[in-house]
Coordinates of N, CA and C in Angstrom, one line a residue:
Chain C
X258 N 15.0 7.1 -6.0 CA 14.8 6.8 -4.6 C 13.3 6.2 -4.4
X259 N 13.5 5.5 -3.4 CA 11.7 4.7 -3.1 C 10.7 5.8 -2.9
X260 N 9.6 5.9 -3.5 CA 8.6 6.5 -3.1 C 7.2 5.6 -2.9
X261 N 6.1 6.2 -1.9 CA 5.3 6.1 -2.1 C 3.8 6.8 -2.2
X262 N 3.0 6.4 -2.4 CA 2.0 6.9 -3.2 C 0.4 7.0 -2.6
X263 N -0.3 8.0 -2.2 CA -1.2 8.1 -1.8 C -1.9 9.2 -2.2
X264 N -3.5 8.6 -2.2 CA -4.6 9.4 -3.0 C -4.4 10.5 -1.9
X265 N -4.5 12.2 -2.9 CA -4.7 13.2 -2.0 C -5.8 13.5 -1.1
X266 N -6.8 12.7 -1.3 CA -8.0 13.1 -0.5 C -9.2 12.3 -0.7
X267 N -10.0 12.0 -0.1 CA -10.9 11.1 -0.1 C -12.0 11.6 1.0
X268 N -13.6 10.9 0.3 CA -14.5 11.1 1.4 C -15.1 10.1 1.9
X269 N -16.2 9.8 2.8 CA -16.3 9.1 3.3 C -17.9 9.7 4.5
X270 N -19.2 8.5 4.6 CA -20.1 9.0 5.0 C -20.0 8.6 6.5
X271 N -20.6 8.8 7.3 CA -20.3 8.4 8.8 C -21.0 7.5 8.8
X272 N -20.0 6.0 9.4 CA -20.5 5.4 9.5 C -20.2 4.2 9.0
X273 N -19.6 5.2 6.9 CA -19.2 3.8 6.7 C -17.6 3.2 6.6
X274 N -17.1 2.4 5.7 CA -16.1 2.3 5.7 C -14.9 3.1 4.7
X275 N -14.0 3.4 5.4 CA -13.1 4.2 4.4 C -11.6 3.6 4.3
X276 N -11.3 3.3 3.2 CA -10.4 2.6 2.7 C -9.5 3.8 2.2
X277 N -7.7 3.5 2.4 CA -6.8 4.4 2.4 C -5.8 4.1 1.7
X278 N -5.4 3.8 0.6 CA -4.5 3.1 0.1 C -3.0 3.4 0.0
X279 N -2.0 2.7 -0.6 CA -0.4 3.2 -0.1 C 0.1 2.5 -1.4
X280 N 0.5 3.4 -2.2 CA 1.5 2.3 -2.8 C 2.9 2.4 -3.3
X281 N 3.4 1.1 -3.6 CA 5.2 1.5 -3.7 C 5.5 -0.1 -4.1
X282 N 6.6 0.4 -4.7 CA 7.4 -0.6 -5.8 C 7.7 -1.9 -4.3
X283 N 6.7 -3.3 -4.6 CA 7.3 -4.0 -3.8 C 6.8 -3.6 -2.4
X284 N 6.2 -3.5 -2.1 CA 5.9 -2.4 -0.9 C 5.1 -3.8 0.4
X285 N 5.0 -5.1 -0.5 CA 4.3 -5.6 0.2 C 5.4 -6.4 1.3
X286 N 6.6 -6.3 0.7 CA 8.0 -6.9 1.5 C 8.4 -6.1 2.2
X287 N 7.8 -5.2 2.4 CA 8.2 -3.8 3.7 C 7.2 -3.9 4.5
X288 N 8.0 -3.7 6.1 CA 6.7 -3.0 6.9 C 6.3 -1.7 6.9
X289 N 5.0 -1.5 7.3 CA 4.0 -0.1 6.2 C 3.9 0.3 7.9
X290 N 4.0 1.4 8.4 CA 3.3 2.1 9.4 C 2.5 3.4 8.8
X291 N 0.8 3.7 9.8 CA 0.4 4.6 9.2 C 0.0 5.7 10.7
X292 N -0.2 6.9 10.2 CA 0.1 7.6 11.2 C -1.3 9.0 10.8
X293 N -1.8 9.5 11.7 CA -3.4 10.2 11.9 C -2.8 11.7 11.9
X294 N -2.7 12.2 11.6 CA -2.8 14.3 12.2 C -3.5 14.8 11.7
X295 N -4.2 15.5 13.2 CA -5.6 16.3 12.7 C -4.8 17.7 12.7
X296 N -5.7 19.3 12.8 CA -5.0 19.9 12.3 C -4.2 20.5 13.4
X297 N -3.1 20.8 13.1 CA -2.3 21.7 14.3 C -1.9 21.1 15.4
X298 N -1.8 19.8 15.4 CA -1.3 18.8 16.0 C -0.2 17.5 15.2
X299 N 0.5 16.9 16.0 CA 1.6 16.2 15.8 C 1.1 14.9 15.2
X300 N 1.8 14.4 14.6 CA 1.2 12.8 13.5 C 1.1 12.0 15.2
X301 N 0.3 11.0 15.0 CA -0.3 10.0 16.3 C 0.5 8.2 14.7
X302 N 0.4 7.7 15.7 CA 1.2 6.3 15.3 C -0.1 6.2 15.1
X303 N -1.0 4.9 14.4 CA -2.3 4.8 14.2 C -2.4 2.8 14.0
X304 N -0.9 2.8 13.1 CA -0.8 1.4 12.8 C 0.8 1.4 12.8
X305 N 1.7 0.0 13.2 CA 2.7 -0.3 13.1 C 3.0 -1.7 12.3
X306 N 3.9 -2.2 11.8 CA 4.4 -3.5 11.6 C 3.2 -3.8 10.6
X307 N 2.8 -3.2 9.5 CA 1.1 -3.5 8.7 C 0.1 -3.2 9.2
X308 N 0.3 -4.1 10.3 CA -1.6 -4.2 10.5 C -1.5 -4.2 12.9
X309 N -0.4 -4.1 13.2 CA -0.5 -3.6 14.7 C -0.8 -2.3 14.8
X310 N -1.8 -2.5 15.9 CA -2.4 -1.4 17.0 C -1.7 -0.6 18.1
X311 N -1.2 0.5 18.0 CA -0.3 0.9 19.9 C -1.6 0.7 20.6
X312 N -1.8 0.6 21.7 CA -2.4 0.5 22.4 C -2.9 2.0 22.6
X313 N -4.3 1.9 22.9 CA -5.1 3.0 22.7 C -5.6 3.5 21.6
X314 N -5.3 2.5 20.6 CA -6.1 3.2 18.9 C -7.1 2.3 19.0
X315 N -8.3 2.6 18.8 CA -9.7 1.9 18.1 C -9.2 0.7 17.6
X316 N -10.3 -0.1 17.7 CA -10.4 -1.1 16.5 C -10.6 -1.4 15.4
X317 N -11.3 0.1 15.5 CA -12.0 0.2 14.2 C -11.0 0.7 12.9
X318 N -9.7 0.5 13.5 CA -8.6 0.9 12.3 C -7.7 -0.3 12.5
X319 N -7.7 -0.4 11.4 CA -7.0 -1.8 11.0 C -5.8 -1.7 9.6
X320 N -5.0 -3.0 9.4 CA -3.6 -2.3 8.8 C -4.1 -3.7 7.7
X321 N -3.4 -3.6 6.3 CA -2.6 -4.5 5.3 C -2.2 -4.4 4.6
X322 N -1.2 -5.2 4.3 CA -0.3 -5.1 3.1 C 0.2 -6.4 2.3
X323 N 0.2 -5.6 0.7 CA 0.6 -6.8 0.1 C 0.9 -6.2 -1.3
X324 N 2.0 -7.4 -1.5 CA 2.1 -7.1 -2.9 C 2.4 -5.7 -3.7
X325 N 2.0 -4.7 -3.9 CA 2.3 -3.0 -3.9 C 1.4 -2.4 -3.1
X326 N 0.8 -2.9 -2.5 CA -0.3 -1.9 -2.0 C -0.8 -2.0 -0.6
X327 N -0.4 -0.9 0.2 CA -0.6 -0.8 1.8 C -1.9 -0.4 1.9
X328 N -2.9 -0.9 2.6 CA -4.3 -0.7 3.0 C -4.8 -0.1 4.5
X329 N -4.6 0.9 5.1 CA -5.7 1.6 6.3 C -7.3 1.5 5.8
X330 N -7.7 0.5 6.8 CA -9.1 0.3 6.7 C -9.9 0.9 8.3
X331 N -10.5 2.0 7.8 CA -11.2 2.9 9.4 C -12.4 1.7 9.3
X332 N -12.8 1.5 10.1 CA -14.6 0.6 10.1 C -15.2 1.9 10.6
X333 N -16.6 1.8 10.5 CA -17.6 2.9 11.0 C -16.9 4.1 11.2
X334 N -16.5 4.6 10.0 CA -15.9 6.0 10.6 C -16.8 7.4 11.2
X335 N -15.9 7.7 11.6 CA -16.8 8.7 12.8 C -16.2 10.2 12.5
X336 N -17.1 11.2 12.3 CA -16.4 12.4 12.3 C -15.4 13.0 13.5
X337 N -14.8 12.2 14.1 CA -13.7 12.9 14.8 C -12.4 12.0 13.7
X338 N -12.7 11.0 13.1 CA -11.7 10.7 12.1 C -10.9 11.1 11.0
X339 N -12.2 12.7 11.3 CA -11.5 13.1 9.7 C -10.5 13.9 10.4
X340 N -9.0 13.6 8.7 CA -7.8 14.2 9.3 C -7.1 13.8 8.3
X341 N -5.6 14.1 8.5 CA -4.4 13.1 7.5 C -3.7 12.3 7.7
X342 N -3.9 11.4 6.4 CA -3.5 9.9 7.1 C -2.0 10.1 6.2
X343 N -1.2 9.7 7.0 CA 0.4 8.9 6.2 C 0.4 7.8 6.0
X344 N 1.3 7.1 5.5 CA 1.6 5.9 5.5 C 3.0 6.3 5.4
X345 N 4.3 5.2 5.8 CA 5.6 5.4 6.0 C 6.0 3.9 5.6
X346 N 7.5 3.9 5.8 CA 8.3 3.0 5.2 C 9.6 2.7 5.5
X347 N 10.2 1.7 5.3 CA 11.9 2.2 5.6 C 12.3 1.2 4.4
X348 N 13.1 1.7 3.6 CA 13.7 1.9 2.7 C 15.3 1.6 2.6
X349 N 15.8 2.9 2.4 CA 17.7 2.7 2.6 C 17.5 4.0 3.8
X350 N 16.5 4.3 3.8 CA 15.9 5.4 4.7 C 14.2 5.7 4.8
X351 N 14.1 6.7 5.7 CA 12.8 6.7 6.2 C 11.9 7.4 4.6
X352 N 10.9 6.8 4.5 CA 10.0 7.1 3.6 C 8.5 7.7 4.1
X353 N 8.1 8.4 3.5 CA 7.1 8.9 3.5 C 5.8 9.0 2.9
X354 N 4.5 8.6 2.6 CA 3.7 9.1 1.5 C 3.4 10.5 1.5
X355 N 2.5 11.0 0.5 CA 2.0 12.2 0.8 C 1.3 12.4 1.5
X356 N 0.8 11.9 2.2 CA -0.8 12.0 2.6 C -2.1 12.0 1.8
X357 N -3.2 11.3 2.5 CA -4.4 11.5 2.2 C -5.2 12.2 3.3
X358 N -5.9 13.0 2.6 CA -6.7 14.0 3.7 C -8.5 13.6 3.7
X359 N -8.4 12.7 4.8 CA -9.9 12.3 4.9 C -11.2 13.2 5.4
X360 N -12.0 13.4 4.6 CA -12.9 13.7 4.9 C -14.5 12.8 5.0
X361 N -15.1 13.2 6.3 CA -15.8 12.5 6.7 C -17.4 13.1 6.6
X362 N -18.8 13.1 5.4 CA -19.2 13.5 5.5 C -20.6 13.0 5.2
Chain F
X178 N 5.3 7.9 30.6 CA 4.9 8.9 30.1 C 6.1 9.2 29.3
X179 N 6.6 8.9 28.0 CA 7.3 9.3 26.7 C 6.7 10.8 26.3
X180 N 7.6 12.1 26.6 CA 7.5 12.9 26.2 C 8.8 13.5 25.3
X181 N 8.6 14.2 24.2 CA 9.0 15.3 23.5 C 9.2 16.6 23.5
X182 N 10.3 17.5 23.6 CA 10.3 18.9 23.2 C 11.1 19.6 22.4
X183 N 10.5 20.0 21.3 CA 11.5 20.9 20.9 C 11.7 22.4 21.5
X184 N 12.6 22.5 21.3 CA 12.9 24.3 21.1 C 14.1 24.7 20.5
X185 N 13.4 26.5 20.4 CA 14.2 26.8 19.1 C 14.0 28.1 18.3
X186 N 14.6 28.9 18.0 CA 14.2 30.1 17.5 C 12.7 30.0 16.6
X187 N 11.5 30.2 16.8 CA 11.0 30.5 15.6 C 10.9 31.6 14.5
X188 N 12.1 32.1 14.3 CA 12.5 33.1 13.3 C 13.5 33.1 13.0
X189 N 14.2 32.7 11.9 CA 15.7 33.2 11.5 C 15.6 33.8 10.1
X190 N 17.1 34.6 9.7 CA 17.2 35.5 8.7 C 17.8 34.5 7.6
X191 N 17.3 34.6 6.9 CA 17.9 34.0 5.7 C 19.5 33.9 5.5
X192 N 20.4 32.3 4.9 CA 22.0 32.8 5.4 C 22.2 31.9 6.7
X193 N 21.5 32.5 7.7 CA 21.9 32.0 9.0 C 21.7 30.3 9.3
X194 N 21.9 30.1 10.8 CA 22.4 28.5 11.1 C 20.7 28.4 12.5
X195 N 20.3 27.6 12.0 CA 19.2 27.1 12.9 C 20.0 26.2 13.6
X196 N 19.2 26.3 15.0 CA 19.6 25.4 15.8 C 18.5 24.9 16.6
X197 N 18.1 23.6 16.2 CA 16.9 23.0 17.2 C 17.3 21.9 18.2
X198 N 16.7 21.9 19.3 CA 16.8 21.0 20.0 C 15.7 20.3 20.4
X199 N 16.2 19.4 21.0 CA 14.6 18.1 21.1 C 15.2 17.4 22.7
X200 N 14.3 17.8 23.8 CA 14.7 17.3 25.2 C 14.0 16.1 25.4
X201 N 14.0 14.8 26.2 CA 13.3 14.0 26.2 C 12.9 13.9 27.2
X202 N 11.6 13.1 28.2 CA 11.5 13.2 29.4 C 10.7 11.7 29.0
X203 N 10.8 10.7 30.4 CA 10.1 9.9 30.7 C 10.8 8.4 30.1
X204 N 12.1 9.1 29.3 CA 13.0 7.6 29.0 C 14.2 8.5 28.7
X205 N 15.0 7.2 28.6 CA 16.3 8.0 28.1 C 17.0 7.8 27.0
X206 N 17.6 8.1 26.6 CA 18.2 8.2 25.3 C 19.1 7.0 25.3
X207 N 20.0 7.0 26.2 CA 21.0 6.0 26.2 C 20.5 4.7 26.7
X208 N 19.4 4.5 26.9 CA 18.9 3.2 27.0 C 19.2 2.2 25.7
X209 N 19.1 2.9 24.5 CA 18.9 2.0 23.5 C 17.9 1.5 23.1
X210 N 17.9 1.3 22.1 CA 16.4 -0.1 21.4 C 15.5 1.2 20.8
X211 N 16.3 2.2 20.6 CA 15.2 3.6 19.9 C 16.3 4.8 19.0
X212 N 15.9 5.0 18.0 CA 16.7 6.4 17.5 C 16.0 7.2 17.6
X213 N 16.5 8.4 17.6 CA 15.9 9.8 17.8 C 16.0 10.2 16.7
X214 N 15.1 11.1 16.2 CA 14.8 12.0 14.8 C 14.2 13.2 14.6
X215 N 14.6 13.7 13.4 CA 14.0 14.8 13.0 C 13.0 15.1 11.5
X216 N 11.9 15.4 12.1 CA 11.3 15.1 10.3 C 10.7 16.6 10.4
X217 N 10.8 17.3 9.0 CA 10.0 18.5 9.4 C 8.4 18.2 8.2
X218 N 7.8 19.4 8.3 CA 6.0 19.4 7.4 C 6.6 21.0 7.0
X219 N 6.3 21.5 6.1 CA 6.6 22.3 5.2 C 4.9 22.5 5.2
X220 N 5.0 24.0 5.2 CA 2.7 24.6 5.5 C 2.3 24.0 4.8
X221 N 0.9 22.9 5.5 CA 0.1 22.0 4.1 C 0.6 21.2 3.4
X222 N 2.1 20.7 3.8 CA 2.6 19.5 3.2 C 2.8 18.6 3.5
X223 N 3.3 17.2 2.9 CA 3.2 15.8 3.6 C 5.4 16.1 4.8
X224 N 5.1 15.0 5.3 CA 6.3 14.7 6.3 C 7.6 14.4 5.5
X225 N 8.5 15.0 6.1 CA 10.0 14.7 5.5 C 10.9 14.5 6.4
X226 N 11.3 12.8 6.4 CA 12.3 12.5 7.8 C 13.5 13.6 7.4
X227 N 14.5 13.5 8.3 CA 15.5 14.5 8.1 C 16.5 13.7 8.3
X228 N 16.7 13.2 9.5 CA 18.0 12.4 10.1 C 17.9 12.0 11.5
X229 N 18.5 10.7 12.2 CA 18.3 9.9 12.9 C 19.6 9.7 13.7
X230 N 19.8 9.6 14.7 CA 20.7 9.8 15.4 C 20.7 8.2 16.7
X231 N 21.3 7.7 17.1 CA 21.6 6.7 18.0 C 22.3 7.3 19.1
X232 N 21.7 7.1 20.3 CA 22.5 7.0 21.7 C 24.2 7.2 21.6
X233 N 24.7 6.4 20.4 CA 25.9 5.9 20.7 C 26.8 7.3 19.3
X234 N 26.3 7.5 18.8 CA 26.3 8.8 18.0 C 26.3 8.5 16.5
X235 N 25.7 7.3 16.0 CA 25.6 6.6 14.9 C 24.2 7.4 14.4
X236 N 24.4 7.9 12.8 CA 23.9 8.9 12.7 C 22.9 8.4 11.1
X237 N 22.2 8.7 11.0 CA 21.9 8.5 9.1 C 20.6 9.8 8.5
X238 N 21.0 10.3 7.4 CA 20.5 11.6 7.0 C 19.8 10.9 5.4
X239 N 19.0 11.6 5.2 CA 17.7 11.4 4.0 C 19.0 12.3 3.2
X240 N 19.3 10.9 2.0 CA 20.0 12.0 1.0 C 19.3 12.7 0.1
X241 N 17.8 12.7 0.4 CA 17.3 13.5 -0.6 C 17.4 15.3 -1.0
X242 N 17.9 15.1 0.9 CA 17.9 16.6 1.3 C 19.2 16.9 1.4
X243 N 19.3 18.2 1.1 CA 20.5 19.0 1.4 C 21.6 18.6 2.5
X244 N 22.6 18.5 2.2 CA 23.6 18.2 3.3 C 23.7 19.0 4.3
X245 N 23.2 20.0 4.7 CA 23.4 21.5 5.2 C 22.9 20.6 6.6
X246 N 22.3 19.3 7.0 CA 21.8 19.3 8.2 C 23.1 18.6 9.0
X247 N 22.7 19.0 10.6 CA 23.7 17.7 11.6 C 22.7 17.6 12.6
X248 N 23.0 16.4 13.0 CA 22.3 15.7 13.9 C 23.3 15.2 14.8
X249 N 23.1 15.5 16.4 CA 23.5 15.4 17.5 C 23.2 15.0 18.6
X250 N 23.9 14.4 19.7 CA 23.2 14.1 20.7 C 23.7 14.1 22.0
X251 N 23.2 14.4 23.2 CA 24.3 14.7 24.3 C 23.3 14.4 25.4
X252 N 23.8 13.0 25.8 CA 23.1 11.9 26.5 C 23.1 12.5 27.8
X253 N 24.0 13.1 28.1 CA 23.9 13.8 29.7 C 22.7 14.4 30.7
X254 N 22.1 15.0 28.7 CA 21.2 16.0 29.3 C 19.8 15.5 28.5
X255 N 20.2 14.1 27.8 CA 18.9 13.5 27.2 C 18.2 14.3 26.4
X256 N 19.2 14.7 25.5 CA 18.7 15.6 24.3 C 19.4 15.8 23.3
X257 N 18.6 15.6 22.1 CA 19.3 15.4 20.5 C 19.1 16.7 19.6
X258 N 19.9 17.1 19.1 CA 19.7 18.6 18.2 C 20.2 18.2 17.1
X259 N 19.2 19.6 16.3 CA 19.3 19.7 14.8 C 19.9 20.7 14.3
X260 N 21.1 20.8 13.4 CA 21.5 22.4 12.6 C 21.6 22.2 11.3
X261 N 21.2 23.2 10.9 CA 20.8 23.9 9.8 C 21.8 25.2 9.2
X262 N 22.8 24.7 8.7 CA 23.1 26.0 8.1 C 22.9 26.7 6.8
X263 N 23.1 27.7 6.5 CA 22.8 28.7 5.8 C 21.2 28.7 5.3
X264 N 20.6 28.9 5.8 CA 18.7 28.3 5.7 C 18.3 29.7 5.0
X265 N 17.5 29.2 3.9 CA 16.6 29.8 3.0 C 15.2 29.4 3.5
X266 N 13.7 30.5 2.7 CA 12.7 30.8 3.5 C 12.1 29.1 2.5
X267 N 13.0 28.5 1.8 CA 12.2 26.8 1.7 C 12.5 26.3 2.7
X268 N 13.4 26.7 4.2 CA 13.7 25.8 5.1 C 12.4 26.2 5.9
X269 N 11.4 27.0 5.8 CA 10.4 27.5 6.4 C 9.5 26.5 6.6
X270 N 9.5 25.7 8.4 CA 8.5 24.3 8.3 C 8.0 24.2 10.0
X271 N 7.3 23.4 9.8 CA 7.5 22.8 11.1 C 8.2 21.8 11.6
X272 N 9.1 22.1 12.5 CA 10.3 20.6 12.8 C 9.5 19.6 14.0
X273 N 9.5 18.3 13.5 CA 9.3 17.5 14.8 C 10.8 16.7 15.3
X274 N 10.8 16.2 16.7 CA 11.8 15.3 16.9 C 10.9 14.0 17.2
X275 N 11.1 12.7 17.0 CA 10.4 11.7 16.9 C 11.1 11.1 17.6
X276 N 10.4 9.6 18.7 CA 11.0 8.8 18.7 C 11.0 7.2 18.1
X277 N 12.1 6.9 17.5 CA 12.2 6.1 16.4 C 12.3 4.5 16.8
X278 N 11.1 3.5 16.6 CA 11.8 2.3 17.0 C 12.9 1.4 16.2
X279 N 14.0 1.3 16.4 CA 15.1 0.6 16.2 C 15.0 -1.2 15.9
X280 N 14.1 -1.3 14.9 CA 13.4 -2.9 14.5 C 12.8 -3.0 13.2
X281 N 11.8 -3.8 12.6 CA 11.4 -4.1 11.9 C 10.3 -2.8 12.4
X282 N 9.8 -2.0 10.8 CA 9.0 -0.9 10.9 C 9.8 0.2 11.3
X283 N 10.7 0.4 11.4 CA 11.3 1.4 12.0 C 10.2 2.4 12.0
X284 N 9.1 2.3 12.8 CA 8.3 3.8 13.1 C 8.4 4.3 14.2
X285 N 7.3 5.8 14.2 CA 8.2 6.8 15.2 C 6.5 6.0 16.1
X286 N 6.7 6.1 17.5 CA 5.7 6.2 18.0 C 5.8 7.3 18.9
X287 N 6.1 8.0 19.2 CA 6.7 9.0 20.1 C 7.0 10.5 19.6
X288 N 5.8 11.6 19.3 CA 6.7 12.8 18.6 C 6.4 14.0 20.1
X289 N 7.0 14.9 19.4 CA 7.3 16.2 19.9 C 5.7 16.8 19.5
X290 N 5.6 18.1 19.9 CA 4.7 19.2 19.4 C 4.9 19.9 18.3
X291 N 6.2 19.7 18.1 CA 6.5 20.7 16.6 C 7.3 21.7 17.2
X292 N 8.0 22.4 16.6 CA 8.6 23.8 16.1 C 8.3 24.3 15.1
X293 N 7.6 25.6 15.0 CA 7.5 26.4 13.4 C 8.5 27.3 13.3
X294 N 9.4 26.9 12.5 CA 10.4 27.8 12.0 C 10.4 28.3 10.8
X295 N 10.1 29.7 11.0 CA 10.2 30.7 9.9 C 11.3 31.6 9.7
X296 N 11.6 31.2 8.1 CA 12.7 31.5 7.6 C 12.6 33.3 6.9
X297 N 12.7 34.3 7.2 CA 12.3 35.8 7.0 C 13.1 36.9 7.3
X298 N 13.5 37.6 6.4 CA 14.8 39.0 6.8 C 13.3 40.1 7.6

């Protein structure tokens, strides 16, 4: 079955940039959505279709993909950012990464 | 305003049949151009879709997982449910219901609060 693949955890200084990566067999012919939950709260949509914004997310989070490898790029991250990030997929079904758990310090 | 709810026992005995449901408010089900879902988080773990359901009762389940789930929907009352039978304490999670866009990305933009269902004699 498809899987994909993300670092368990990462840090990151305030302020600068934090790079999120996703990867999966071919992954760049799929659309990648990635998705924020902080703790004790429900996953928030963050990115859709690669690199689309819902309305009401920053700018400062941005989407790409290519090739095997899905990219969440936070700019100036900010300590209300730290959290876990998903990335997702569709497949022959809904895919999942593990998550990466950002820390902002 | 797209809202979410589940409810649902948060406690069953090991053996037994969970039954969650997911109400919707602020759109409707039978509108179309969206599937409804269930994915649950297992404590401190990543997300696991479960199964997806359509308005029309067109259904599709992650074969990764146990067959033991159904997914339903009863447009009257604008609400989709999940069962679970014979549940062991690995069914022990938090359930969300999502709302699913029906397109390219099939992502959820739309979840619930969660359900923690704990599986415990």
């Amino acid at each position: 079955s498809y899987e994909l693949t993300q670092p368990p955890s990462m840090s990151v200084s305030p302020g600068q940039t934090a790079r999120i990566t996703c990867s999966g067999d071919e992954l760049g012919e799929k659309f990648v959505g990635w998705y924020q939950q902080k703790p004790g709260q429900s996953p928030v949509l963050i990115i859709y279709e690669d690199s689309k914004r819902p309305s009401g997310i920053p700018e400062r989070f941005s989407g790409s993909n290519s090739g095997n490898t899905a990219t969440l790029t936070i700019s100036e991250t900010q300590a209300i950012d730290e959290a876990d990030y998903f990335c997702q997929t569709w497949d022959t079904f809904v895919v999942f990464g593990g998550g990466t758990k950002l820390t902002v310090l | 305003q797209v809202q979410l709810q589940e409810s649902g026992p948060g406690l069953v005995k090991p053996s037994q049949t969970l039954s969650l449901t997911c109400t919707v408010s602020g759109d409707s089900i039978r509108r179309g151009g969206y599937y409804w879902s269930w994915i649950r988080q297992h404590p401190t773990k990543g997300l696991d879709w479960i199964a997806r359901i359509y308005y029309s009762g067109t259904t599709s389940y992650n074969p990764s997982l146990a067959s033991r789930f159904i997914i339903s929907v009863d447009t009257s009352k604008n609400q989709f449910s999940l069962t679970l039978r014979s549940v062991t304490a690995a069914d022990t999670a938090v359930y969300y219901c999502a709302r699913q866009w029906d397109g390219s990305g099939n992502y959820f933009d739309y979840w619930g609060q969660g359900a923690l269902v704990t599986v415990s004699s």
